[in-house]
Amino acid sequence: MMPGARENVKVALDEGVNVINVSLGKPDWIADAAHSYGGKVLATVVNAKHAGSALNAGADALMLTGHEAAAHGGDVTSLVLVPTIASRYPEVPLVAAGGFADGRGLAAALALGADAVAMGSRFATTVESPMALKTKEAIAISSLDGGATESDTIYSKNFDGIPARVLKTPTSLKVNEKPAPIFTVIYRAFLAA
């Protein structure tokens, strides 16, 4: 569990948050506490093994994070992951994440067996988002107008030790010039948490 995560979850549980999204761990204690007041747990997973473990630990729904996702996605693409999990767990609500940014993506995800989509990068670029304006512009401006293209990302484990997709920038290119020493990765993980 990332530094501060346990404290954040305790606040969410104390406040009776209706839906708590968890990842990278066994959510059984969170599910037990949330279920005690009628709350639900949405577990972010990247493969069928993690999906089964999350459901066995009490998750009520799954967020299927494909390789296309910004930040931490898995090795399997959304196009393969969503129908695989939908076939295995047809009764479980599924949220597809990774590469979905508009109505076409939503329609595709629904056709693949998802019940909803997460559009993280899409919503990160809204006026309400605290993300830096230059980053929002790089993501949101059409590649035809000088913005980022579908190829302007880097996928690496140099950021915090877990493979992650980030926007290609001078800083991210520098971070990925060579494998990061383990202590650097651990330090970055603590900063990100």
Tab-separated table of C-alpha atoms in Angstrom:
chain	number	residue	atom	x	y	z
A	1	MET	CA	0.000	0.000	0.000
A	2	MET	CA	1.312	3.440	-0.922
A	3	PRO	CA	2.224	5.877	1.879
A	4	GLY	CA	-0.897	7.635	3.158
A	5	ALA	CA	-3.275	5.235	1.391
A	6	ARG	CA	-4.478	3.505	4.569
A	7	GLU	CA	-5.253	6.862	6.164
A	8	ASN	CA	-7.114	8.034	3.051
A	9	VAL	CA	-9.204	4.852	3.003
A	10	LYS	CA	-10.050	5.239	6.682
A	11	VAL	CA	-11.342	8.756	6.029
A	12	ALA	CA	-13.434	7.505	3.096
A	13	LEU	CA	-14.879	4.719	5.234
A	14	ASP	CA	-15.539	7.056	8.172
A	15	GLU	CA	-17.385	9.406	5.818
A	16	GLY	CA	-19.441	6.561	4.359
A	17	VAL	CA	-18.298	7.106	0.767
A	18	ASN	CA	-20.639	5.148	-1.531
A	19	VAL	CA	-18.014	3.778	-3.928
A	20	ILE	CA	-14.346	3.292	-3.092
A	21	ASN	CA	-11.880	2.522	-5.893
A	22	VAL	CA	-8.958	0.317	-4.845
A	23	SER	CA	-5.910	-1.083	-6.620
A	24	LEU	CA	-2.584	-2.788	-5.935
A	25	GLY	CA	-3.580	-4.832	-2.939
A	26	LYS	CA	-6.068	-7.055	-1.208
A	27	PRO	CA	-9.192	-5.005	-0.502
A	28	ASP	CA	-10.913	-7.433	1.888
A	29	TRP	CA	-10.798	-5.166	4.945
A	30	ILE	CA	-11.973	-2.207	2.843
A	31	ALA	CA	-14.807	-4.237	1.313
A	32	ASP	CA	-15.920	-5.515	4.730
A	33	ALA	CA	-16.029	-1.987	6.155
A	34	ALA	CA	-17.741	-0.460	3.100
A	35	HIS	CA	-20.316	-3.240	2.937
A	36	SER	CA	-21.169	-2.655	6.607
A	37	TYR	CA	-22.794	0.667	5.660
A	38	GLY	CA	-23.966	-0.275	2.157
A	39	GLY	CA	-20.918	1.017	0.282
A	40	LYS	CA	-19.395	-0.654	-2.766
A	41	VAL	CA	-15.821	-1.411	-3.804
A	42	LEU	CA	-14.561	-0.945	-7.358
A	43	ALA	CA	-11.237	-2.766	-7.835
A	44	THR	CA	-8.851	-1.687	-10.584
A	45	VAL	CA	-7.290	-4.739	-12.239
A	46	VAL	CA	-5.103	-5.450	-15.268
A	47	ASN	CA	-5.681	-9.169	-15.864
A	48	ALA	CA	-7.981	-12.110	-15.095
A	49	LYS	CA	-5.888	-13.320	-12.149
A	50	HIS	CA	-6.179	-9.938	-10.425
A	51	ALA	CA	-9.900	-9.795	-11.253
A	52	GLY	CA	-10.545	-13.132	-9.547
A	53	SER	CA	-8.504	-12.141	-6.501
A	54	ALA	CA	-10.331	-8.815	-6.177
A	55	LEU	CA	-13.735	-10.461	-6.406
A	56	ASN	CA	-12.729	-13.122	-3.863
A	57	ALA	CA	-11.656	-10.300	-1.534
A	58	GLY	CA	-15.092	-8.669	-1.758
A	59	ALA	CA	-14.947	-6.234	-4.687
A	60	ASP	CA	-18.390	-5.449	-6.112
A	61	ALA	CA	-17.232	-4.238	-9.529
A	62	LEU	CA	-14.055	-4.150	-11.601
A	63	MET	CA	-12.237	-1.389	-13.453
A	64	LEU	CA	-10.373	-3.119	-16.270
A	65	THR	CA	-7.272	-1.098	-17.036
A	66	GLY	CA	-5.810	-1.905	-20.430
A	67	HIS	CA	-2.331	-1.245	-21.749
A	68	GLU	CA	-3.519	1.979	-23.397
A	69	ALA	CA	-4.217	3.628	-20.044
A	70	ALA	CA	-2.315	6.645	-18.816
A	71	ALA	CA	-0.300	5.856	-15.707
A	72	HIS	CA	-0.513	2.217	-14.591
A	73	GLY	CA	-2.066	-0.063	-17.186
A	74	GLY	CA	-1.350	-3.726	-17.692
A	75	ASP	CA	0.285	-5.703	-20.484
A	76	VAL	CA	-3.044	-6.623	-22.087
A	77	THR	CA	-4.880	-4.158	-24.330
A	78	SER	CA	-8.415	-3.024	-23.510
A	79	LEU	CA	-9.642	-4.671	-26.718
A	80	VAL	CA	-8.563	-8.064	-25.352
A	81	LEU	CA	-8.991	-7.501	-21.603
A	82	VAL	CA	-12.626	-6.310	-21.565
A	83	PRO	CA	-14.218	-9.247	-23.433
A	84	THR	CA	-12.026	-11.741	-21.581
A	85	ILE	CA	-13.186	-10.536	-18.165
A	86	ALA	CA	-16.771	-9.985	-19.360
A	87	SER	CA	-16.928	-13.634	-20.435
A	88	ARG	CA	-15.466	-14.883	-17.157
A	89	TYR	CA	-17.568	-12.714	-14.874
A	90	PRO	CA	-20.786	-11.841	-16.745
A	91	GLU	CA	-22.639	-10.878	-13.556
A	92	VAL	CA	-20.007	-8.362	-12.374
A	93	PRO	CA	-20.294	-4.670	-13.333
A	94	LEU	CA	-17.265	-3.711	-15.453
A	95	VAL	CA	-15.729	-0.293	-16.116
A	96	ALA	CA	-13.297	-0.209	-19.048
A	97	ALA	CA	-10.273	2.091	-18.729
A	98	GLY	CA	-7.480	2.786	-21.139
A	99	GLY	CA	-7.911	4.486	-24.483
A	100	PHE	CA	-11.524	5.608	-24.092
A	101	ALA	CA	-12.015	9.324	-24.710
A	102	ASP	CA	-15.309	9.848	-26.529
A	103	GLY	CA	-18.628	8.310	-27.553
A	104	ARG	CA	-16.970	6.003	-30.074
A	105	GLY	CA	-14.805	4.532	-27.330
A	106	LEU	CA	-17.829	4.164	-25.063
A	107	ALA	CA	-19.741	2.335	-27.826
A	108	ALA	CA	-16.770	0.034	-28.420
A	109	ALA	CA	-16.393	-0.738	-24.710
A	110	LEU	CA	-20.097	-1.524	-24.377
A	111	ALA	CA	-19.890	-3.813	-27.420
A	112	LEU	CA	-16.914	-5.601	-25.807
A	113	GLY	CA	-18.919	-6.277	-22.632
A	114	ALA	CA	-18.189	-3.325	-20.343
A	115	ASP	CA	-20.971	-1.508	-18.501
A	116	ALA	CA	-19.199	1.870	-18.423
A	117	VAL	CA	-15.910	3.565	-19.225
A	118	ALA	CA	-13.430	5.657	-17.271
A	119	MET	CA	-12.045	8.651	-19.139
A	120	GLY	CA	-9.227	9.758	-16.870
A	121	SER	CA	-7.169	11.821	-19.303
A	122	ARG	CA	-10.332	13.293	-20.804
A	123	PHE	CA	-11.576	14.574	-17.437
A	124	ALA	CA	-8.077	15.595	-16.303
A	125	THR	CA	-8.159	18.259	-19.020
A	126	THR	CA	-11.376	19.924	-17.846
A	127	VAL	CA	-11.490	23.440	-16.406
A	128	GLU	CA	-12.204	21.953	-12.973
A	129	SER	CA	-9.065	19.807	-12.987
A	130	PRO	CA	-6.058	21.069	-10.993
A	131	MET	CA	-3.649	19.759	-13.664
A	132	ALA	CA	-1.132	22.294	-15.020
A	133	LEU	CA	-2.488	24.234	-18.012
A	134	LYS	CA	0.467	23.336	-20.283
A	135	THR	CA	-0.110	19.635	-19.574
A	136	LYS	CA	-3.841	19.992	-20.257
A	137	GLU	CA	-3.090	21.735	-23.536
A	138	ALA	CA	-0.586	19.066	-24.609
A	139	ILE	CA	-3.223	16.383	-24.043
A	140	ALA	CA	-6.317	18.204	-25.264
A	141	ILE	CA	-5.142	20.110	-28.343
A	142	SER	CA	-5.638	18.072	-31.486
A	143	SER	CA	-2.442	16.672	-32.985
A	144	LEU	CA	-3.505	18.435	-36.190
A	145	ASP	CA	-3.152	21.712	-34.279
A	146	GLY	CA	0.247	20.941	-32.712
A	147	GLY	CA	-0.872	18.916	-29.689
A	148	ALA	CA	0.122	15.440	-28.604
A	149	THR	CA	-0.408	12.519	-30.963
A	150	GLU	CA	-1.305	8.917	-30.213
A	151	SER	CA	2.442	8.170	-30.282
A	152	ASP	CA	3.529	10.823	-27.794
A	153	THR	CA	3.678	8.630	-24.709
A	154	ILE	CA	6.362	6.586	-22.976
A	155	TYR	CA	5.714	3.272	-21.210
A	156	SER	CA	8.316	2.484	-18.567
A	157	LYS	CA	8.837	1.304	-15.005
A	158	ASN	CA	11.428	4.034	-14.338
A	159	PHE	CA	8.904	6.378	-12.737
A	160	ASP	CA	7.867	4.473	-9.620
A	161	GLY	CA	8.814	0.848	-10.230
A	162	ILE	CA	5.471	-0.198	-11.734
A	163	PRO	CA	5.123	0.075	-15.525
A	164	ALA	CA	3.348	3.327	-16.339
A	165	ARG	CA	2.407	5.370	-19.400
A	166	VAL	CA	3.197	9.086	-19.326
A	167	LEU	CA	3.217	11.933	-21.817
A	168	LYS	CA	6.488	12.200	-23.762
A	169	THR	CA	8.241	15.333	-22.520
A	170	PRO	CA	11.892	16.367	-22.167
A	171	THR	CA	11.728	15.358	-18.495
A	172	SER	CA	10.150	11.950	-19.113
A	173	LEU	CA	12.687	11.242	-21.873
A	174	LYS	CA	15.548	12.118	-19.499
A	175	VAL	CA	14.126	9.891	-16.753
A	176	ASN	CA	14.054	7.007	-19.235
A	177	GLU	CA	17.537	7.356	-20.733
A	178	LYS	CA	18.680	4.379	-18.650
A	179	PRO	CA	17.133	2.119	-16.014
A	180	ALA	CA	16.658	3.928	-12.731
A	181	PRO	CA	18.442	2.608	-9.627
A	182	ILE	CA	16.045	0.883	-7.229
A	183	PHE	CA	16.462	3.542	-4.528
A	184	THR	CA	15.538	6.267	-7.036
A	185	VAL	CA	12.422	4.326	-8.019
A	186	ILE	CA	11.406	3.885	-4.371
A	187	TYR	CA	11.958	7.597	-3.719
A	188	ARG	CA	9.807	8.537	-6.732
A	189	ALA	CA	7.082	6.160	-5.558
A	190	PHE	CA	6.939	7.906	-2.191
A	191	LEU	CA	6.811	11.317	-3.865
A	192	ALA	CA	3.955	10.215	-6.100
A	193	ALA	CA	1.890	8.786	-3.241
